[in-house]
C-alpha positions as protocol buffer text, in pm:
chain_id: "A"
residue {
  index: 1
  type: MET
  ca { x: -9 y: -9 z: -10 }
}
residue {
  index: 2
  type: ASN
  ca { x: 129 y: 348 z: -87 }
}
residue {
  index: 3
  type: GLU
  ca { x: 115 y: 616 z: 181 }
}
residue {
  index: 4
  type: ARG
  ca { x: -120 y: 849 z: -16 }
}
residue {
  index: 5
  type: HIS
  ca { x: -332 y: 538 z: -124 }
}
residue {
  index: 6
  type: SER
  ca { x: -727 y: 705 z: -129 }
}
residue {
  index: 7
  type: GLU
  ca { x: -1026 y: 539 z: -239 }
}
residue {
  index: 8
  type: THR
  ca { x: -1177 y: 616 z: -577 }
}
residue {
  index: 9
  type: ARG
  ca { x: -1540 y: 590 z: -435 }
}
residue {
  index: 10
  type: VAL
  ca { x: -1737 y: 748 z: -161 }
}
residue {
  index: 11
  type: TRP
  ca { x: -2088 y: 745 z: -4 }
}
residue {
  index: 12
  type: GLN
  ca { x: -2251 y: 1050 z: -113 }
}
residue {
  index: 13
  type: ASP
  ca { x: -2515 y: 1247 z: 53 }
}
residue {
  index: 14
  type: THR
  ca { x: -2775 y: 1267 z: -186 }
}
residue {
  index: 15
  type: THR
  ca { x: -2987 y: 1578 z: 74 }
}
residue {
  index: 16
  type: ILE
  ca { x: -2716 y: 1853 z: -78 }
}
residue {
  index: 17
  type: LYS
  ca { x: -2815 y: 1908 z: -440 }
}
residue {
  index: 18
  type: SER
  ca { x: -2552 y: 2185 z: -527 }
}
residue {
  index: 19
  type: SER
  ca { x: -2200 y: 2227 z: -500 }
}
residue {
  index: 20
  type: TYR
  ca { x: -2302 y: 2616 z: -364 }
}
residue {
  index: 21
  type: GLU
  ca { x: -2510 y: 2424 z: -71 }
}
residue {
  index: 22
  type: ALA
  ca { x: -2220 y: 2188 z: -19 }
}
residue {
  index: 23
  type: SER
  ca { x: -1977 y: 2463 z: -2 }
}
residue {
  index: 24
  type: SER
  ca { x: -2230 y: 2672 z: 275 }
}
residue {
  index: 25
  type: SER
  ca { x: -2244 y: 2366 z: 475 }
}
residue {
  index: 26
  type: ASN
  ca { x: -1883 y: 2346 z: 526 }
}
residue {
  index: 27
  type: LEU
  ca { x: -1875 y: 2023 z: 303 }
}
residue {
  index: 28
  type: THR
  ca { x: -1718 y: 1925 z: 15 }
}
residue {
  index: 29
  type: VAL
  ca { x: -1807 y: 1828 z: -356 }
}
residue {
  index: 30
  type: GLY
  ca { x: -1576 y: 1521 z: -413 }
}
residue {
  index: 31
  type: LEU
  ca { x: -1262 y: 1369 z: -285 }
}
residue {
  index: 32
  type: THR
  ca { x: -907 y: 1547 z: -348 }
}
residue {
  index: 33
  type: ALA
  ca { x: -660 y: 1324 z: -489 }
}
residue {
  index: 34
  type: PRO
  ca { x: -321 y: 1318 z: -387 }
}
residue {
  index: 35
  type: LYS
  ca { x: -30 y: 1439 z: -574 }
}
residue {
  index: 36
  type: GLY
  ca { x: 166 y: 1106 z: -632 }
}
residue {
  index: 37
  type: LYS
  ca { x: 178 y: 752 z: -468 }
}
residue {
  index: 38
  type: GLY
  ca { x: 408 y: 842 z: -190 }
}
residue {
  index: 39
  type: ARG
  ca { x: 647 y: 596 z: 12 }
}
residue {
  index: 40
  type: ARG
  ca { x: 558 y: 239 z: 4 }
}
residue {
  index: 41
  type: LEU
  ca { x: 404 y: 102 z: 313 }
}
residue {
  index: 42
  type: ILE
  ca { x: 425 y: -253 z: 390 }
}
residue {
  index: 43
  type: ILE
  ca { x: 211 y: -413 z: 618 }
}
residue {
  index: 44
  type: THR
  ca { x: 136 y: -748 z: 801 }
}
residue {
  index: 45
  type: HIS
  ca { x: -123 y: -830 z: 1019 }
}
residue {
  index: 46
  type: ILE
  ca { x: -353 y: -1087 z: 1146 }
}
residue {
  index: 47
  type: GLY
  ca { x: -722 y: -1138 z: 1204 }
}
residue {
  index: 48
  type: SER
  ca { x: -1032 y: -1322 z: 1245 }
}
residue {
  index: 49
  type: LYS
  ca { x: -1381 y: -1274 z: 1220 }
}
residue {
  index: 50
  type: GLU
  ca { x: -1348 y: -1132 z: 1532 }
}
residue {
  index: 51
  type: GLY
  ca { x: -1118 y: -858 z: 1402 }
}
residue {
  index: 52
  type: PHE
  ca { x: -749 y: -818 z: 1381 }
}
residue {
  index: 53
  type: VAL
  ca { x: -542 y: -928 z: 1660 }
}
residue {
  index: 54
  type: ARG
  ca { x: -437 y: -659 z: 1929 }
}
residue {
  index: 55
  type: ASP
  ca { x: -70 y: -510 z: 1862 }
}
residue {
  index: 56
  type: ALA
  ca { x: 1 y: -796 z: 1586 }
}
residue {
  index: 57
  type: ALA
  ca { x: 65 y: -511 z: 1311 }
}
residue {
  index: 58
  type: ASP
  ca { x: 385 y: -462 z: 1166 }
}
residue {
  index: 59
  type: ILE
  ca { x: 403 y: -207 z: 949 }
}
residue {
  index: 60
  type: PHE
  ca { x: 752 y: -31 z: 775 }
}
residue {
  index: 61
  type: ILE
  ca { x: 835 y: 198 z: 472 }
}
residue {
  index: 62
  type: GLY
  ca { x: 981 y: 17 z: 191 }
}
residue {
  index: 63
  type: LYS
  ca { x: 1284 y: 134 z: 60 }
}
residue {
  index: 64
  type: LYS
  ca { x: 1277 y: 7 z: -309 }
}
residue {
  index: 65
  type: SER
  ca { x: 1016 y: 107 z: -555 }
}
residue {
  index: 66
  type: GLY
  ca { x: 1007 y: -250 z: -706 }
}
residue {
  index: 67
  type: ASP
  ca { x: 838 y: -586 z: -596 }
}
residue {
  index: 68
  type: TYR
  ca { x: 791 y: -588 z: -219 }
}
residue {
  index: 69
  type: HIS
  ca { x: 916 y: -942 z: -180 }
}
residue {
  index: 70
  type: GLU
  ca { x: 1273 y: -799 z: -183 }
}
residue {
  index: 71
  type: GLU
  ca { x: 1230 y: -615 z: 130 }
}
residue {
  index: 72
  type: MET
  ca { x: 963 y: -869 z: 335 }
}
residue {
  index: 73
  type: ASP
  ca { x: 1179 y: -1153 z: 378 }
}
residue {
  index: 74
  type: GLY
  ca { x: 1191 y: -1515 z: 562 }
}
residue {
  index: 75
  type: ASN
  ca { x: 1367 y: -1367 z: 877 }
}
residue {
  index: 76
  type: HIS
  ca { x: 1167 y: -1060 z: 899 }
}
residue {
  index: 77
  type: PHE
  ca { x: 855 y: -1242 z: 851 }
}
residue {
  index: 78
  type: GLU
  ca { x: 948 y: -1526 z: 1094 }
}
residue {
  index: 79
  type: THR
  ca { x: 1075 y: -1237 z: 1357 }
}
residue {
  index: 80
  type: TRP
  ca { x: 691 y: -1083 z: 1355 }
}
residue {
  index: 81
  type: PHE
  ca { x: 505 y: -1439 z: 1366 }
}
residue {
  index: 82
  type: GLU
  ca { x: 729 y: -1510 z: 1676 }
}
residue {
  index: 83
  type: THR
  ca { x: 579 y: -1209 z: 1851 }
}
residue {
  index: 84
  type: ILE
  ca { x: 232 y: -1264 z: 1760 }
}
residue {
  index: 85
  type: MET
  ca { x: 193 y: -1607 z: 1825 }
}
residue {
  index: 86
  type: PRO
  ca { x: 178 y: -1594 z: 2216 }
}
residue {
  index: 87
  type: LYS
  ca { x: -112 y: -1317 z: 2141 }
}
residue {
  index: 88
  type: LEU
  ca { x: -342 y: -1588 z: 1963 }
}
residue {
  index: 89
  type: LYS
  ca { x: -613 y: -1788 z: 2120 }
}
residue {
  index: 90
  type: LEU
  ca { x: -538 y: -2165 z: 2193 }
}
residue {
  index: 91
  type: GLN
  ca { x: -673 y: -2398 z: 1914 }
}
residue {
  index: 92
  type: SER
  ca { x: -642 y: -2105 z: 1634 }
}
residue {
  index: 93
  type: ILE
  ca { x: -572 y: -2208 z: 1310 }
}
residue {
  index: 94
  type: ILE
  ca { x: -365 y: -2010 z: 1073 }
}
residue {
  index: 95
  type: VAL
  ca { x: -370 y: -1981 z: 679 }
}
residue {
  index: 96
  type: MET
  ca { x: -117 y: -1869 z: 484 }
}
residue {
  index: 97
  type: ASP
  ca { x: -76 y: -1805 z: 103 }
}
residue {
  index: 98
  type: ASN
  ca { x: 239 y: -1914 z: -77 }
}
residue {
  index: 99
  type: ALA
  ca { x: 448 y: -1598 z: -59 }
}
residue {
  index: 100
  type: PRO
  ca { x: 799 y: -1692 z: -37 }
}
residue {
  index: 101
  type: TYR
  ca { x: 882 y: -1559 z: 286 }
}
residue {
  index: 102
  type: HIS
  ca { x: 606 y: -1816 z: 431 }
}
residue {
  index: 103
  type: SER
  ca { x: 820 y: -2113 z: 337 }
}
residue {
  index: 104
  type: VAL
  ca { x: 1198 y: -2052 z: 410 }
}
residue {
  index: 105
  type: LYS
  ca { x: 1438 y: -2346 z: 462 }
}
residue {
  index: 106
  type: LYS
  ca { x: 1603 y: -2376 z: 767 }
}
residue {
  index: 107
  type: GLU
  ca { x: 1922 y: -2591 z: 657 }
}
residue {
  index: 108
  type: LYS
  ca { x: 2012 y: -2674 z: 278 }
}
residue {
  index: 109
  type: ILE
  ca { x: 1876 y: -3055 z: 202 }
}
residue {
  index: 110
  type: PRO
  ca { x: 2158 y: -3261 z: 113 }
}
residue {
  index: 111
  type: THR
  ca { x: 2203 y: -3408 z: -224 }
}
residue {
  index: 112
  type: SER
  ca { x: 2345 y: -3742 z: -303 }
}
residue {
  index: 113
  type: SER
  ca { x: 2621 y: -3727 z: -599 }
}
């Protein structure tokens, strides 16, 4: 996500009929798009239908403009994951996608020669 991310659609008050009426009511007539995307924010969080786990968010500013997978690596993910494990309820089920940093090899598998 970029720090200047903004929604392209919003709910509209249908009781206001003109831009003059909106202005005189101290309301705006639409979204103001920010200039540029801004810095890239890399966000990791965990939650369920009950909401997000308290104090489990990991948010940092990306230093590269390319693919975020270059900045989120197995070590960073594992460190974050170890901090949130004690915050999860017993019998929790964790579902992850196939991001490369979710499945890092701890040791090199020996090969036969």
